[in-house]
PDB file of C-alpha atoms in Angstrom:
ATOM      1  CA  ALA A   1       8.143  72.976  32.247  1.00  0.00           C
ATOM      2  CA  GLY A   2       7.335  73.350  28.786  1.00  0.00           C
ATOM      3  CA  VAL A   3       6.419  69.745  27.917  1.00  0.00           C
ATOM      4  CA  ARG A   4       4.662  70.138  24.581  1.00  0.00           C
ATOM      5  CA  GLU A   5       3.925  66.446  24.208  1.00  0.00           C
ATOM      6  CA  ALA A   6       3.319  63.147  26.523  1.00  0.00           C
ATOM      7  CA  VAL A   7       3.046  59.867  25.085  1.00  0.00           C
ATOM      8  CA  LEU A   8       0.962  57.321  27.032  1.00  0.00           C
ATOM      9  CA  ALA A   9       3.174  54.131  26.688  1.00  0.00           C
ATOM     10  CA  GLY A  10       3.319  50.674  28.377  1.00  0.00           C
ATOM     11  CA  VAL A  11       2.747  47.341  27.538  1.00  0.00           C
ATOM     12  CA  HIS A  12      -0.975  46.659  27.621  1.00  0.00           C
ATOM     13  CA  LEU A  13      -1.292  50.121  27.991  1.00  0.00           C
ATOM     14  CA  GLY A  14      -5.118  49.095  27.333  1.00  0.00           C
ATOM     15  CA  GLY A  15      -5.133  47.954  30.168  1.00  0.00           C
ATOM     16  CA  TRP A  16      -4.322  50.039  32.286  1.00  0.00           C
ATOM     17  CA  GLY A  17      -6.263  51.248  35.964  1.00  0.00           C
ATOM     18  CA  SER A  18      -8.309  47.563  35.870  1.00  0.00           C
ATOM     19  CA  ASP A  19      -6.402  46.656  39.481  1.00  0.00           C
ATOM     20  CA  LEU A  20      -8.416  50.252  40.471  1.00  0.00           C
ATOM     21  CA  GLY A  21     -11.720  49.923  39.044  1.00  0.00           C
ATOM     22  CA  LEU A  22     -10.969  52.827  36.208  1.00  0.00           C
ATOM     23  CA  GLY A  23      -9.910  52.451  32.578  1.00  0.00           C
ATOM     24  CA  LEU A  24      -8.003  54.053  30.174  1.00  0.00           C
ATOM     25  CA  ASN A  25     -10.511  56.617  29.800  1.00  0.00           C
ATOM     26  CA  ASN A  26     -10.221  57.802  33.326  1.00  0.00           C
ATOM     27  CA  LEU A  27      -6.178  58.292  32.779  1.00  0.00           C
ATOM     28  CA  ILE A  28      -6.683  60.285  29.383  1.00  0.00           C
ATOM     29  CA  GLY A  29      -9.067  62.030  30.919  1.00  0.00           C
ATOM     30  CA  ALA A  30      -7.704  63.018  34.057  1.00  0.00           C
ATOM     31  CA  ILE A  31      -4.804  64.311  32.046  1.00  0.00           C
ATOM     32  CA  LEU A  32      -6.541  66.523  29.651  1.00  0.00           C
ATOM     33  CA  VAL A  33      -8.691  68.129  32.563  1.00  0.00           C
ATOM     34  CA  GLU A  34      -6.116  68.988  35.398  1.00  0.00           C
ATOM     35  CA  THR A  35      -3.029  69.008  32.828  1.00  0.00           C
ATOM     36  CA  GLY A  36      -2.169  71.844  30.068  1.00  0.00           C
ATOM     37  CA  ILE A  37       0.240  69.871  28.023  1.00  0.00           C
ATOM     38  CA  PRO A  38      -0.708  70.691  24.764  1.00  0.00           C
ATOM     39  CA  ARG A  39      -0.184  67.430  23.008  1.00  0.00           C
ATOM     40  CA  LEU A  40      -1.399  64.105  24.407  1.00  0.00           C
ATOM     41  CA  ARG A  41      -0.081  60.579  22.035  1.00  0.00           C
ATOM     42  CA  LEU A  42      -0.939  57.124  23.035  1.00  0.00           C
ATOM     43  CA  GLY A  43       1.505  54.952  22.660  1.00  0.00           C
ATOM     44  CA  SER A  44       0.979  50.804  21.201  1.00  0.00           C
ATOM     45  CA  LEU A  45      -2.684  49.734  21.671  1.00  0.00           C
ATOM     46  CA  GLU A  46      -3.854  45.712  20.961  1.00  0.00           C
ATOM     47  CA  PRO A  47      -6.696  46.362  19.210  1.00  0.00           C
ATOM     48  CA  TRP A  48      -9.062  44.100  21.670  1.00  0.00           C
ATOM     49  CA  GLU A  49      -7.978  46.901  24.146  1.00  0.00           C
ATOM     50  CA  LEU A  50     -10.088  49.996  23.140  1.00  0.00           C
ATOM     51  CA  PRO A  51     -12.119  50.673  26.096  1.00  0.00           C
ATOM     52  CA  ASP A  52     -16.113  51.802  25.361  1.00  0.00           C
ATOM     53  CA  GLY A  53     -16.195  55.588  24.598  1.00  0.00           C
ATOM     54  CA  PHE A  54     -12.487  55.403  23.199  1.00  0.00           C
ATOM     55  CA  TRP A  55     -13.325  57.860  20.034  1.00  0.00           C
ATOM     56  CA  ASP A  56     -15.328  60.222  22.616  1.00  0.00           C
ATOM     57  CA  LEU A  57     -12.063  61.330  23.844  1.00  0.00           C
ATOM     58  CA  PHE A  58     -10.501  62.591  20.384  1.00  0.00           C
ATOM     59  CA  ALA A  59     -13.078  65.104  20.855  1.00  0.00           C
ATOM     60  CA  ASN A  60     -10.141  67.080  22.549  1.00  0.00           C
ATOM     61  CA  PRO A  61      -8.007  68.188  19.907  1.00  0.00           C
ATOM     62  CA  ARG A  62      -5.150  68.183  22.689  1.00  0.00           C
ATOM     63  CA  LEU A  63      -5.222  63.857  22.364  1.00  0.00           C
ATOM     64  CA  MET A  64      -3.551  63.882  18.645  1.00  0.00           C
ATOM     65  CA  PRO A  65      -4.990  62.107  16.167  1.00  0.00           C
ATOM     66  CA  HIS A  66      -2.958  59.074  16.250  1.00  0.00           C
ATOM     67  CA  LEU A  67      -3.076  55.313  16.883  1.00  0.00           C
ATOM     68  CA  HIS A  68      -0.403  52.282  17.064  1.00  0.00           C
ATOM     69  CA  LEU A  69      -2.247  49.032  16.979  1.00  0.00           C
ATOM     70  CA  PRO A  70      -0.301  46.287  16.501  1.00  0.00           C
ATOM     71  CA  LEU A  71      -1.790  44.183  13.581  1.00  0.00           C
ATOM     72  CA  GLN A  72       1.198  41.445  13.685  1.00  0.00           C
ATOM     73  CA  SER A  73      -0.095  39.332  10.456  1.00  0.00           C
ATOM     74  CA  GLY A  74      -2.590  40.435   7.803  1.00  0.00           C
ATOM     75  CA  SER A  75      -3.431  35.970   7.413  1.00  0.00           C
ATOM     76  CA  ASP A  76      -6.191  34.796   9.817  1.00  0.00           C
ATOM     77  CA  SER A  77      -4.348  31.319   9.718  1.00  0.00           C
ATOM     78  CA  VAL A  78      -0.869  33.223  11.116  1.00  0.00           C
ATOM     79  CA  LEU A  79      -3.319  35.020  13.374  1.00  0.00           C
ATOM     80  CA  ARG A  80      -4.143  31.805  14.983  1.00  0.00           C
ATOM     81  CA  ARG A  81      -0.538  30.318  14.621  1.00  0.00           C
ATOM     82  CA  MET A  82       0.399  33.398  17.163  1.00  0.00           C
ATOM     83  CA  ALA A  83      -2.471  33.165  19.585  1.00  0.00           C
ATOM     84  CA  ARG A  84      -3.899  37.047  18.682  1.00  0.00           C
ATOM     85  CA  ARG A  85      -7.067  38.088  20.183  1.00  0.00           C
ATOM     86  CA  CYS A  86      -7.988  39.422  17.158  1.00  0.00           C
ATOM     87  CA  ARG A  87      -9.044  38.708  13.419  1.00  0.00           C
ATOM     88  CA  THR A  88      -8.363  41.188   9.959  1.00  0.00           C
ATOM     89  CA  ASP A  89     -12.098  41.287   9.859  1.00  0.00           C
ATOM     90  CA  GLU A  90     -12.061  42.807  13.459  1.00  0.00           C
ATOM     91  CA  PHE A  91      -9.301  44.457  12.370  1.00  0.00           C
ATOM     92  CA  ALA A  92     -10.894  46.148   9.469  1.00  0.00           C
ATOM     93  CA  ARG A  93     -13.581  47.244  11.275  1.00  0.00           C
ATOM     94  CA  LEU A  94     -11.722  48.621  14.150  1.00  0.00           C
ATOM     95  CA  ALA A  95     -10.009  51.060  11.014  1.00  0.00           C
ATOM     96  CA  ALA A  96     -12.909  51.730   9.836  1.00  0.00           C
ATOM     97  CA  GLU A  97     -14.509  53.055  12.984  1.00  0.00           C
ATOM     98  CA  ALA A  98     -11.693  54.899  13.829  1.00  0.00           C
ATOM     99  CA  ARG A  99     -11.520  56.787  10.525  1.00  0.00           C
ATOM    100  CA  ALA A 100     -15.001  57.497  10.785  1.00  0.00           C
ATOM    101  CA  ARG A 101     -15.236  58.968  14.259  1.00  0.00           C
ATOM    102  CA  VAL A 102     -11.755  60.956  13.902  1.00  0.00           C
ATOM    103  CA  PRO A 103     -11.075  62.050  10.684  1.00  0.00           C
ATOM    104  CA  GLY A 104      -7.653  62.361   9.357  1.00  0.00           C
ATOM    105  CA  ILE A 105      -6.233  59.764  11.990  1.00  0.00           C
ATOM    106  CA  ASN A 106      -3.077  58.030  11.272  1.00  0.00           C
ATOM    107  CA  LEU A 107      -3.043  54.408  11.947  1.00  0.00           C
ATOM    108  CA  THR A 108       0.210  52.619  12.203  1.00  0.00           C
ATOM    109  CA  THR A 109       1.160  49.224  12.754  1.00  0.00           C
ATOM    110  CA  ASP A 110       3.384  45.973  13.316  1.00  0.00           C
ATOM    111  CA  ILE A 111       4.149  43.591  10.639  1.00  0.00           C
ATOM    112  CA  ILE A 112       5.949  40.106  11.742  1.00  0.00           C
ATOM    113  CA  ALA A 113       7.701  38.992   8.400  1.00  0.00           C
ATOM    114  CA  GLY A 114       8.455  34.938   8.242  1.00  0.00           C
ATOM    115  CA  PHE A 115       6.749  34.009  11.963  1.00  0.00           C
ATOM    116  CA  PRO A 116       6.954  29.922  11.713  1.00  0.00           C
ATOM    117  CA  GLY A 117       4.932  27.875   8.817  1.00  0.00           C
ATOM    118  CA  GLU A 118       4.178  31.310   7.210  1.00  0.00           C
ATOM    119  CA  THR A 119       2.988  30.302   3.518  1.00  0.00           C
ATOM    120  CA  ASP A 120       4.039  32.192   0.230  1.00  0.00           C
ATOM    121  CA  ASP A 121      -0.001  32.814   0.383  1.00  0.00           C
ATOM    122  CA  GLU A 122      -0.391  34.116   3.649  1.00  0.00           C
ATOM    123  CA  TRP A 123       2.371  36.362   3.153  1.00  0.00           C
ATOM    124  CA  ARG A 124       0.658  37.803   0.365  1.00  0.00           C
ATOM    125  CA  GLN A 125      -2.489  38.134   2.079  1.00  0.00           C
ATOM    126  CA  THR A 126      -0.546  39.997   4.927  1.00  0.00           C
ATOM    127  CA  LEU A 127       0.598  42.792   2.035  1.00  0.00           C
ATOM    128  CA  ASP A 128      -2.684  42.610   0.588  1.00  0.00           C
ATOM    129  CA  PHE A 129      -4.177  43.639   4.094  1.00  0.00           C
ATOM    130  CA  VAL A 130      -2.029  45.896   4.357  1.00  0.00           C
ATOM    131  CA  ALA A 131      -2.525  47.547   1.732  1.00  0.00           C
ATOM    132  CA  ASP A 132      -6.566  47.773   2.216  1.00  0.00           C
ATOM    133  CA  ILE A 133      -5.838  49.239   5.370  1.00  0.00           C
ATOM    134  CA  GLY A 134      -3.403  51.995   4.243  1.00  0.00           C
ATOM    135  CA  PHE A 135      -1.399  52.759   7.267  1.00  0.00           C
ATOM    136  CA  GLY A 136       0.648  55.943   7.976  1.00  0.00           C
ATOM    137  CA  GLN A 137       3.565  53.931   8.762  1.00  0.00           C
ATOM    138  CA  VAL A 138       4.157  50.103   9.539  1.00  0.00           C
ATOM    139  CA  HIS A 139       7.093  49.237  12.405  1.00  0.00           C
ATOM    140  CA  ILE A 140       8.815  45.548  10.089  1.00  0.00           C
ATOM    141  CA  PHE A 141       9.896  42.990  11.807  1.00  0.00           C
ATOM    142  CA  ALA A 142      11.620  39.589  10.611  1.00  0.00           C
ATOM    143  CA  TYR A 143      10.327  36.840  12.669  1.00  0.00           C
ATOM    144  CA  SER A 144      13.565  35.791  15.204  1.00  0.00           C
ATOM    145  CA  PRO A 145      13.297  32.668  17.483  1.00  0.00           C
ATOM    146  CA  ARG A 146      13.312  33.398  21.264  1.00  0.00           C
ATOM    147  CA  PRO A 147      14.442  30.690  22.881  1.00  0.00           C
ATOM    148  CA  GLY A 148      11.281  29.477  25.597  1.00  0.00           C
ATOM    149  CA  THR A 149       8.334  30.474  23.109  1.00  0.00           C
ATOM    150  CA  LYS A 150       6.160  28.618  21.815  1.00  0.00           C
ATOM    151  CA  ALA A 151       6.536  29.520  18.560  1.00  0.00           C
ATOM    152  CA  SER A 152      10.635  28.839  18.541  1.00  0.00           C
ATOM    153  CA  ASN A 153       9.775  25.172  18.566  1.00  0.00           C
ATOM    154  CA  MET A 154       6.990  25.793  15.584  1.00  0.00           C
ATOM    155  CA  PRO A 155       7.642  23.608  12.858  1.00  0.00           C
ATOM    156  CA  ASP A 156       8.632  25.215   9.562  1.00  0.00           C
ATOM    157  CA  GLN A 157      10.734  27.872  10.457  1.00  0.00           C
ATOM    158  CA  VAL A 158      10.843  30.478   7.830  1.00  0.00           C
ATOM    159  CA  PRO A 159      14.336  30.515   6.204  1.00  0.00           C
ATOM    160  CA  THR A 160      16.600  33.675   6.690  1.00  0.00           C
ATOM    161  CA  GLU A 161      16.655  34.465   3.024  1.00  0.00           C
ATOM    162  CA  ILE A 162      13.084  34.475   2.386  1.00  0.00           C
ATOM    163  CA  LYS A 163      12.466  36.215   5.472  1.00  0.00           C
ATOM    164  CA  ARG A 164      14.389  39.315   4.812  1.00  0.00           C
ATOM    165  CA  GLN A 165      12.601  39.501   1.093  1.00  0.00           C
ATOM    166  CA  ARG A 166       9.599  39.702   2.911  1.00  0.00           C
ATOM    167  CA  SER A 167      10.419  42.191   4.887  1.00  0.00           C
ATOM    168  CA  GLN A 168      11.491  43.562   1.825  1.00  0.00           C
ATOM    169  CA  GLU A 169       8.176  44.209   0.541  1.00  0.00           C
ATOM    170  CA  MET A 170       6.990  45.153   3.100  1.00  0.00           C
ATOM    171  CA  HIS A 171       9.296  47.830   3.546  1.00  0.00           C
ATOM    172  CA  ASP A 172       8.846  48.876  -0.222  1.00  0.00           C
ATOM    173  CA  LEU A 173       4.430  48.428   0.483  1.00  0.00           C
ATOM    174  CA  ALA A 174       5.614  50.713   3.837  1.00  0.00           C
ATOM    175  CA  ARG A 175       7.510  53.576   1.363  1.00  0.00           C
ATOM    176  CA  ARG A 176       4.401  53.060  -1.668  1.00  0.00           C
ATOM    177  CA  MET A 177       1.920  54.110   1.423  1.00  0.00           C
ATOM    178  CA  LYS A 178       3.332  56.415   3.156  1.00  0.00           C
ATOM    179  CA  GLY A 179       3.858  58.422   0.052  1.00  0.00           C
ATOM    180  CA  GLU A 180      -0.041  58.453  -1.013  1.00  0.00           C
ATOM    181  CA  THR A 181      -0.752  60.066   2.525  1.00  0.00           C
ATOM    182  CA  LEU A 182       1.456  62.958   2.533  1.00  0.00           C
TER     183      LEU A 182
END
């Protein structure tokens, strides 16, 4: 049909096939073997969902050297409050492994500015960590409470103006990093 690129996307993409006794590697491998689609790209994958042997798949040049790993914050204390299952040291090791195993890989991420209780120091940690990793693109979201979530009832909600300022700081950093990676 002339399709030039397919993107595998979904909520918890890394868990694909667990109900079938399979894994994401099986799906990617099957697509690469059984189709002629010139390019295959992966959507967002949680850092803890990468299966064993994942990096070996990139030996096939049809699998695009791009990976979106949602970090959310570069502060371990904020990540704990978010109930994220990855710490910054683990994320940094994963990014280093990605770059060692897949030369030229473009790592992208998501960051939330102004999660409840986020201090100036925690935000600075996030800015520093994002700069250290050097993402190709950063999707930035100002935290907004969702009724019924634990975070919506947390103390120390960050004022809207501070969330805006932090979001702008991250946008500025993201633009600088993108210029450095071009």
